[in-house]
Coordinates of C-alpha atoms in Angstrom, one line a residue:
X26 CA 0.0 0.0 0.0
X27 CA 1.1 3.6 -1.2
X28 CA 1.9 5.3 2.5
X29 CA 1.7 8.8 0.1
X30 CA -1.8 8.9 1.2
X31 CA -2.4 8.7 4.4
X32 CA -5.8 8.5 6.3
X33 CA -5.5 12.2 6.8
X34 CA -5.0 13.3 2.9
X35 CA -7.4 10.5 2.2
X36 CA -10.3 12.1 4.1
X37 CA -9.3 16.0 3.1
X38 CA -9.5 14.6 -1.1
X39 CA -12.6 12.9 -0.4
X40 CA -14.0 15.7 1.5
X41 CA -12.7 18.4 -1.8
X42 CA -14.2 15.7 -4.0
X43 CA -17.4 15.8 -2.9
X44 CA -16.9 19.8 -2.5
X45 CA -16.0 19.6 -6.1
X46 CA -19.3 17.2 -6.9
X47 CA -21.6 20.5 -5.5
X48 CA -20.3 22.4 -7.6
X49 CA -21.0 20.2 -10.7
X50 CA -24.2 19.6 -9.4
X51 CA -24.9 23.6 -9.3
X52 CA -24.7 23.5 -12.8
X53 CA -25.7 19.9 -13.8
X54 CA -29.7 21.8 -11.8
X55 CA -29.7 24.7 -14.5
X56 CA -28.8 25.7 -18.1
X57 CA -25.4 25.1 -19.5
X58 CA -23.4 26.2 -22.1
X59 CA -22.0 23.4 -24.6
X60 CA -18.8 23.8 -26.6
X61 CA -17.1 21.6 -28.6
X62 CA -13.1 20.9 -28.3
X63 CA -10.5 19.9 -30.9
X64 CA -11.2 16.2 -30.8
X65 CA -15.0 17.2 -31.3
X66 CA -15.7 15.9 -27.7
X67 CA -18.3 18.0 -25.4
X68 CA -17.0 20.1 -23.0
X69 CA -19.3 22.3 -20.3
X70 CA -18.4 24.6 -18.1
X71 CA -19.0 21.9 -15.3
X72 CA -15.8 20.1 -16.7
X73 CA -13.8 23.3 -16.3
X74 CA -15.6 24.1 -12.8
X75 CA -14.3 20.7 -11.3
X76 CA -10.7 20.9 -13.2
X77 CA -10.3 24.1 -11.2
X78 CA -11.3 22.8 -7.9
X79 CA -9.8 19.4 -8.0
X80 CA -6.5 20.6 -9.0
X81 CA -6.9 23.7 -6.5
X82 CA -7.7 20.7 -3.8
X83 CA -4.5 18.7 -4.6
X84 CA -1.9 21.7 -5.2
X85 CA -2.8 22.6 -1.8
X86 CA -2.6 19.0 -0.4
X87 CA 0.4 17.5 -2.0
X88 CA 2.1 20.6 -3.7
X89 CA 5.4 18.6 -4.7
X90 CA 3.2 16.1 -6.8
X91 CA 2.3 17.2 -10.8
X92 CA -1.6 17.1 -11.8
X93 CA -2.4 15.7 -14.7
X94 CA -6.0 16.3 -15.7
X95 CA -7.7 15.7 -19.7
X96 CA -8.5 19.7 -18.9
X97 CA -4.6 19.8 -19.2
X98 CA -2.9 17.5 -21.7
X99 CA -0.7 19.5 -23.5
X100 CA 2.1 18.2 -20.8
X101 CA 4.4 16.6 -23.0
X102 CA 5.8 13.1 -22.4
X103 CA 9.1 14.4 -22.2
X104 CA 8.3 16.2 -19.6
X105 CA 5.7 13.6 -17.8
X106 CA 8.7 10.6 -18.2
X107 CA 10.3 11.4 -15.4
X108 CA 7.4 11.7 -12.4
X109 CA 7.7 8.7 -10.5
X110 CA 4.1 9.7 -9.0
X111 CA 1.6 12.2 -10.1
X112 CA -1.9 12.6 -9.8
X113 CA -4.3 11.7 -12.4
X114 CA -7.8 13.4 -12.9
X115 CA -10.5 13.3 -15.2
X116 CA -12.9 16.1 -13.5
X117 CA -15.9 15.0 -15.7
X118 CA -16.3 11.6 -17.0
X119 CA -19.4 10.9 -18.8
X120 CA -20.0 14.4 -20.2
X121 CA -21.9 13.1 -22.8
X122 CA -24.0 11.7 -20.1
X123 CA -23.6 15.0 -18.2
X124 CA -25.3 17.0 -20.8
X125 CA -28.2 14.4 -21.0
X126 CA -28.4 14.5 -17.6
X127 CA -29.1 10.7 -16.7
X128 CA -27.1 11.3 -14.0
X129 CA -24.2 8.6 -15.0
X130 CA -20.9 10.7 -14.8
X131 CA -17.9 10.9 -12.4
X132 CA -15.5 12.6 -11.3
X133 CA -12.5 10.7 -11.1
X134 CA -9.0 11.6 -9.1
X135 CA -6.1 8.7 -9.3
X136 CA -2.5 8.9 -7.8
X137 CA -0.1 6.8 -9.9
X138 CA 2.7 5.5 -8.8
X139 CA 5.8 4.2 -11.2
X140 CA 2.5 3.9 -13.6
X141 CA 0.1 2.0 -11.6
X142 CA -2.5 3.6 -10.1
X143 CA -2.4 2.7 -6.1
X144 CA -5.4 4.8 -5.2
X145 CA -8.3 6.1 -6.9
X146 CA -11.7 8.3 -6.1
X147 CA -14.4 7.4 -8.0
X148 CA -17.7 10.3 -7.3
X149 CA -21.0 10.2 -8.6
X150 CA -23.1 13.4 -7.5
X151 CA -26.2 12.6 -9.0
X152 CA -26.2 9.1 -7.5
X153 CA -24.6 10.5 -4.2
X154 CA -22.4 7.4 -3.8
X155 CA -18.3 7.3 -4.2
X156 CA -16.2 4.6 -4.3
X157 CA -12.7 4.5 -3.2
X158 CA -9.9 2.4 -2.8
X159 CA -6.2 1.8 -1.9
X160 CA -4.1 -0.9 -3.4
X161 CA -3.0 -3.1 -0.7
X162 CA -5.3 -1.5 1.4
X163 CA -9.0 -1.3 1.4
X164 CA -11.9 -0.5 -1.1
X165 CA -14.7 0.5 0.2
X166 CA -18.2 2.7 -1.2
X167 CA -20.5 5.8 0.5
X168 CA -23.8 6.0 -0.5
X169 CA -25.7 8.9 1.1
X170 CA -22.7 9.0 3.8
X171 CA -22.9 5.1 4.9
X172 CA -19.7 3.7 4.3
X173 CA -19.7 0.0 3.3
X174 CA -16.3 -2.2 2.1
X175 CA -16.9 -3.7 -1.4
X176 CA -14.7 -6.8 -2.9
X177 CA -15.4 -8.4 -6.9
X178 CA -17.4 -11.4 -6.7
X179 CA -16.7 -15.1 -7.5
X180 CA -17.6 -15.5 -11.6
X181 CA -21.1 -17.8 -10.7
X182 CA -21.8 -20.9 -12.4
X183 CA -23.4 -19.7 -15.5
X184 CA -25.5 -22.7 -15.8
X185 CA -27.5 -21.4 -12.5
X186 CA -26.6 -17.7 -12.7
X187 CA -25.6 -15.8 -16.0
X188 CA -22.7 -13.7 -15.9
X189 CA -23.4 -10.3 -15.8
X190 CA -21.2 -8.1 -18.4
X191 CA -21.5 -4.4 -18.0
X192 CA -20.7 -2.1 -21.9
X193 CA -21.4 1.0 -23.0
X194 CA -24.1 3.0 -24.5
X195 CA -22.1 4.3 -27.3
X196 CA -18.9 2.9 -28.2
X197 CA -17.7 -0.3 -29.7
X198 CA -21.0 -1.9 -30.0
X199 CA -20.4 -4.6 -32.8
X200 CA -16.8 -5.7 -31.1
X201 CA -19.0 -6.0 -27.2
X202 CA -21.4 -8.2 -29.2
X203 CA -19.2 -10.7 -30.4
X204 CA -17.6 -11.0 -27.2
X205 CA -20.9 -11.9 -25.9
X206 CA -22.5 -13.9 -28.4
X207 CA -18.7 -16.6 -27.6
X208 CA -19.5 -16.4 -23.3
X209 CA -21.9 -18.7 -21.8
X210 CA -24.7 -17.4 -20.0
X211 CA -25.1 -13.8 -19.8
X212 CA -26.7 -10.6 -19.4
X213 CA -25.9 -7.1 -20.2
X214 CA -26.2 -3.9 -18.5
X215 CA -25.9 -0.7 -20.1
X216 CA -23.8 2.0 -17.7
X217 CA -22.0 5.3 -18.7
X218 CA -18.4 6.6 -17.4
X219 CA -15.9 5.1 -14.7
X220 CA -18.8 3.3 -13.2
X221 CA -19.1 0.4 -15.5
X222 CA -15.6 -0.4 -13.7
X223 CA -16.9 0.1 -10.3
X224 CA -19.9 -2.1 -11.3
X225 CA -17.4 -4.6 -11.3
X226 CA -15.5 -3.7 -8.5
X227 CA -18.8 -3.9 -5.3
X228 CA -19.5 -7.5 -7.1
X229 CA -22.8 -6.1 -9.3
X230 CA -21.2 -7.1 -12.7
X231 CA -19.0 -9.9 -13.4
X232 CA -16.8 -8.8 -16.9
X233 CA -16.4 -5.2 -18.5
X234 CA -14.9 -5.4 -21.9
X235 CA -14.1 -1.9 -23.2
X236 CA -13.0 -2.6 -26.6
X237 CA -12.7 1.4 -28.4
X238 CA -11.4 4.0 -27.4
X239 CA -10.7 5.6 -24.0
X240 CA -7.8 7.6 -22.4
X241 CA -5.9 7.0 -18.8
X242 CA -7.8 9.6 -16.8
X243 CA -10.7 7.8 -17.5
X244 CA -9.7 4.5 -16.6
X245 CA -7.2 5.0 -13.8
X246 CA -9.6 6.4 -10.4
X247 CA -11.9 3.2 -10.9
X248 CA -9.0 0.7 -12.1
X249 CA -7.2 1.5 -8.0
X250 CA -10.7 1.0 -6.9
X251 CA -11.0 -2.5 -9.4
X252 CA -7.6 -3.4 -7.9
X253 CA -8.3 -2.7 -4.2
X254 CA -11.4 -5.0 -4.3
X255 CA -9.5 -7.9 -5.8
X256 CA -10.1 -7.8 -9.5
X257 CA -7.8 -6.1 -12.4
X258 CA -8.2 -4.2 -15.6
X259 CA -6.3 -5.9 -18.5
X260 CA -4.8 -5.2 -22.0
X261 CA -7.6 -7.1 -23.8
X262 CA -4.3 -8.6 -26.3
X263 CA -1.7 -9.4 -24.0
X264 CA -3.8 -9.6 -20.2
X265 CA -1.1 -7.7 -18.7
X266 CA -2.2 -4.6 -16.2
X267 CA -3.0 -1.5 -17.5
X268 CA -0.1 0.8 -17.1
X269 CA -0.1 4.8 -17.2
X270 CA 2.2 7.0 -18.6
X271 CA 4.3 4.9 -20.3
X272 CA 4.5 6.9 -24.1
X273 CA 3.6 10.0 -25.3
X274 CA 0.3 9.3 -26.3
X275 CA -2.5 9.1 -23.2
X276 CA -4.3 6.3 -25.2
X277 CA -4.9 3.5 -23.5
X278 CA -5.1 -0.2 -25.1
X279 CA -8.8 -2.3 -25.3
X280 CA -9.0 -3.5 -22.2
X281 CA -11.1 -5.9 -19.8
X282 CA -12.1 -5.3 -16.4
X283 CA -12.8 -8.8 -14.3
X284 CA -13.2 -10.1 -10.8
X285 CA -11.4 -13.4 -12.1
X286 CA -9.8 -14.7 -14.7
X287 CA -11.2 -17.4 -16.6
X288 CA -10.7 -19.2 -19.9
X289 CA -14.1 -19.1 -21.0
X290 CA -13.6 -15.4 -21.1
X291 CA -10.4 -14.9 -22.4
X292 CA -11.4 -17.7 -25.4
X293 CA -14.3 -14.8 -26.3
X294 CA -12.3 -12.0 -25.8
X295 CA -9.7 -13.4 -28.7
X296 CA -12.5 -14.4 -30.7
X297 CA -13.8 -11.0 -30.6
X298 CA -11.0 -9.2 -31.0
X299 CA -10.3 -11.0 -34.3
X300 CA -13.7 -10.8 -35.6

């Protein structure tokens, strides 16, 4: 376990997390402005709101340790290669879902460490729970202020139980198909953002394929929280962990998130990814 963040910096980010959360939430309650960046991605001026406050929160916390947040990028790697621990925010994930207000976003703040991320906060205002965990320490969730320790389930028997394989609304729908249509017994649950991952981490879903697109700030809050419960988030090619920070470009592989390993899985996950 990290011993960066102790119990006291642990309670201060979660306490300028959920600061940060209100603030989003302000917003999320009344009209928004929508603008459009380079990569044609949706940004509002709730992503820039929580940028501001989340790396307000940690400048003032940990003022030795670099931010990097999507809101900031332009950081080159030559200049990201040599922290040995930073932290990693996204302040909005799920904008799309922000703007269409369902209410399934996050806002997401990982420390990395050698590129693994050992601790992660995962918030979701709307749904008034966060999840956070420690690697080599404890994961645990808060829902309406109850704490509660969560751990990945045991894969069930799919003969008695399907598996239940969480995917996104919007993105690599014909790939997550084919996965599916090579697993046994299954059902699907649709989810937006980090918490597809943290579906998987409390035990409610069993397998998270995500095979498009996605960048590390996305991935790494949820992936300390996966870890910290038990599970792991895989390179969907080569089932090694996913690492941060590691070339210039913040792209990370197709990937699978899992309680377990199993070769009835990995069997559907090459299939699919050679279909």
């Amino acid at each position: 376990m990290t011993a960066f963040v102790t119990n006291e910096i642990r309670a201060r980010l979660m306490e300028g997390v959920h600061a940060a959360g209100r603030e989003v939430m302000a917003i999320y309650q009344r009209d928004f402005s929508v603008e459009t960046k380079d990569d044609q991605s949706p940004l509002t001026e709730a992503d820039m709101a929580s940028h501001h406050a989340l790396v307000a929160l940690l400048e003032e916390l940990t003022p030795d340790v670099p931010v990097l947040s999507e809101e900031s990028a332009e950081i080159p790697f030559s200049t990201r290669q040599a922290w040995q621990r930073y932290w990693l925010i996204d302040p909005l994930d799920g904008t799309k879902e922000f703007i269409n207000k369902n209410g399934e976003f996050t806002l997401n703040v990982a420390l990395v460490e050698e590129g693994v991320p050992v601790f992660g906060i995962v918030h979701a205002p709307v749904l008034q729970t966060t999840w956070v965990g420690q690697v080599g320490g404890e994961a645990f969730k808060i829902v309406q202020g109850i704490y509660a320790n969560i751990q990945v389930r045991e894969l069930p028997d799919p003969e008695t139980a399907p598996w239940k394989v969480v995917g996104s609304r919007r993105h690599g729908a014909e790939t997550f198909e084919a996965f599916c249509s090579a697993l046994p017994a299954y059902e699907c649950v649709s989810m937006g953002s980090s918490l597809k991952l943290c579906l998987v981490a409390e035990g409610n879903a069993d397998l998270y394929p995500r095979l498009a697109p996605t960048s590390e700030w996305d991935t790494a809050a949820a992936q300390a929280v996966v870890t910290a419960s038990g599970g792991e988030v895989l390179n969907a090619e080569t089932l090694e962990p996913l690492r941060c920070n590691q070339q210039e470009s913040v792209l990370n592989p197709f990937f699978i998130v899992c309680g377990q390993r199993d070769e009835r899985w990995t069997e559907a996950l090459s299939t699919a990814l050679r279909a």
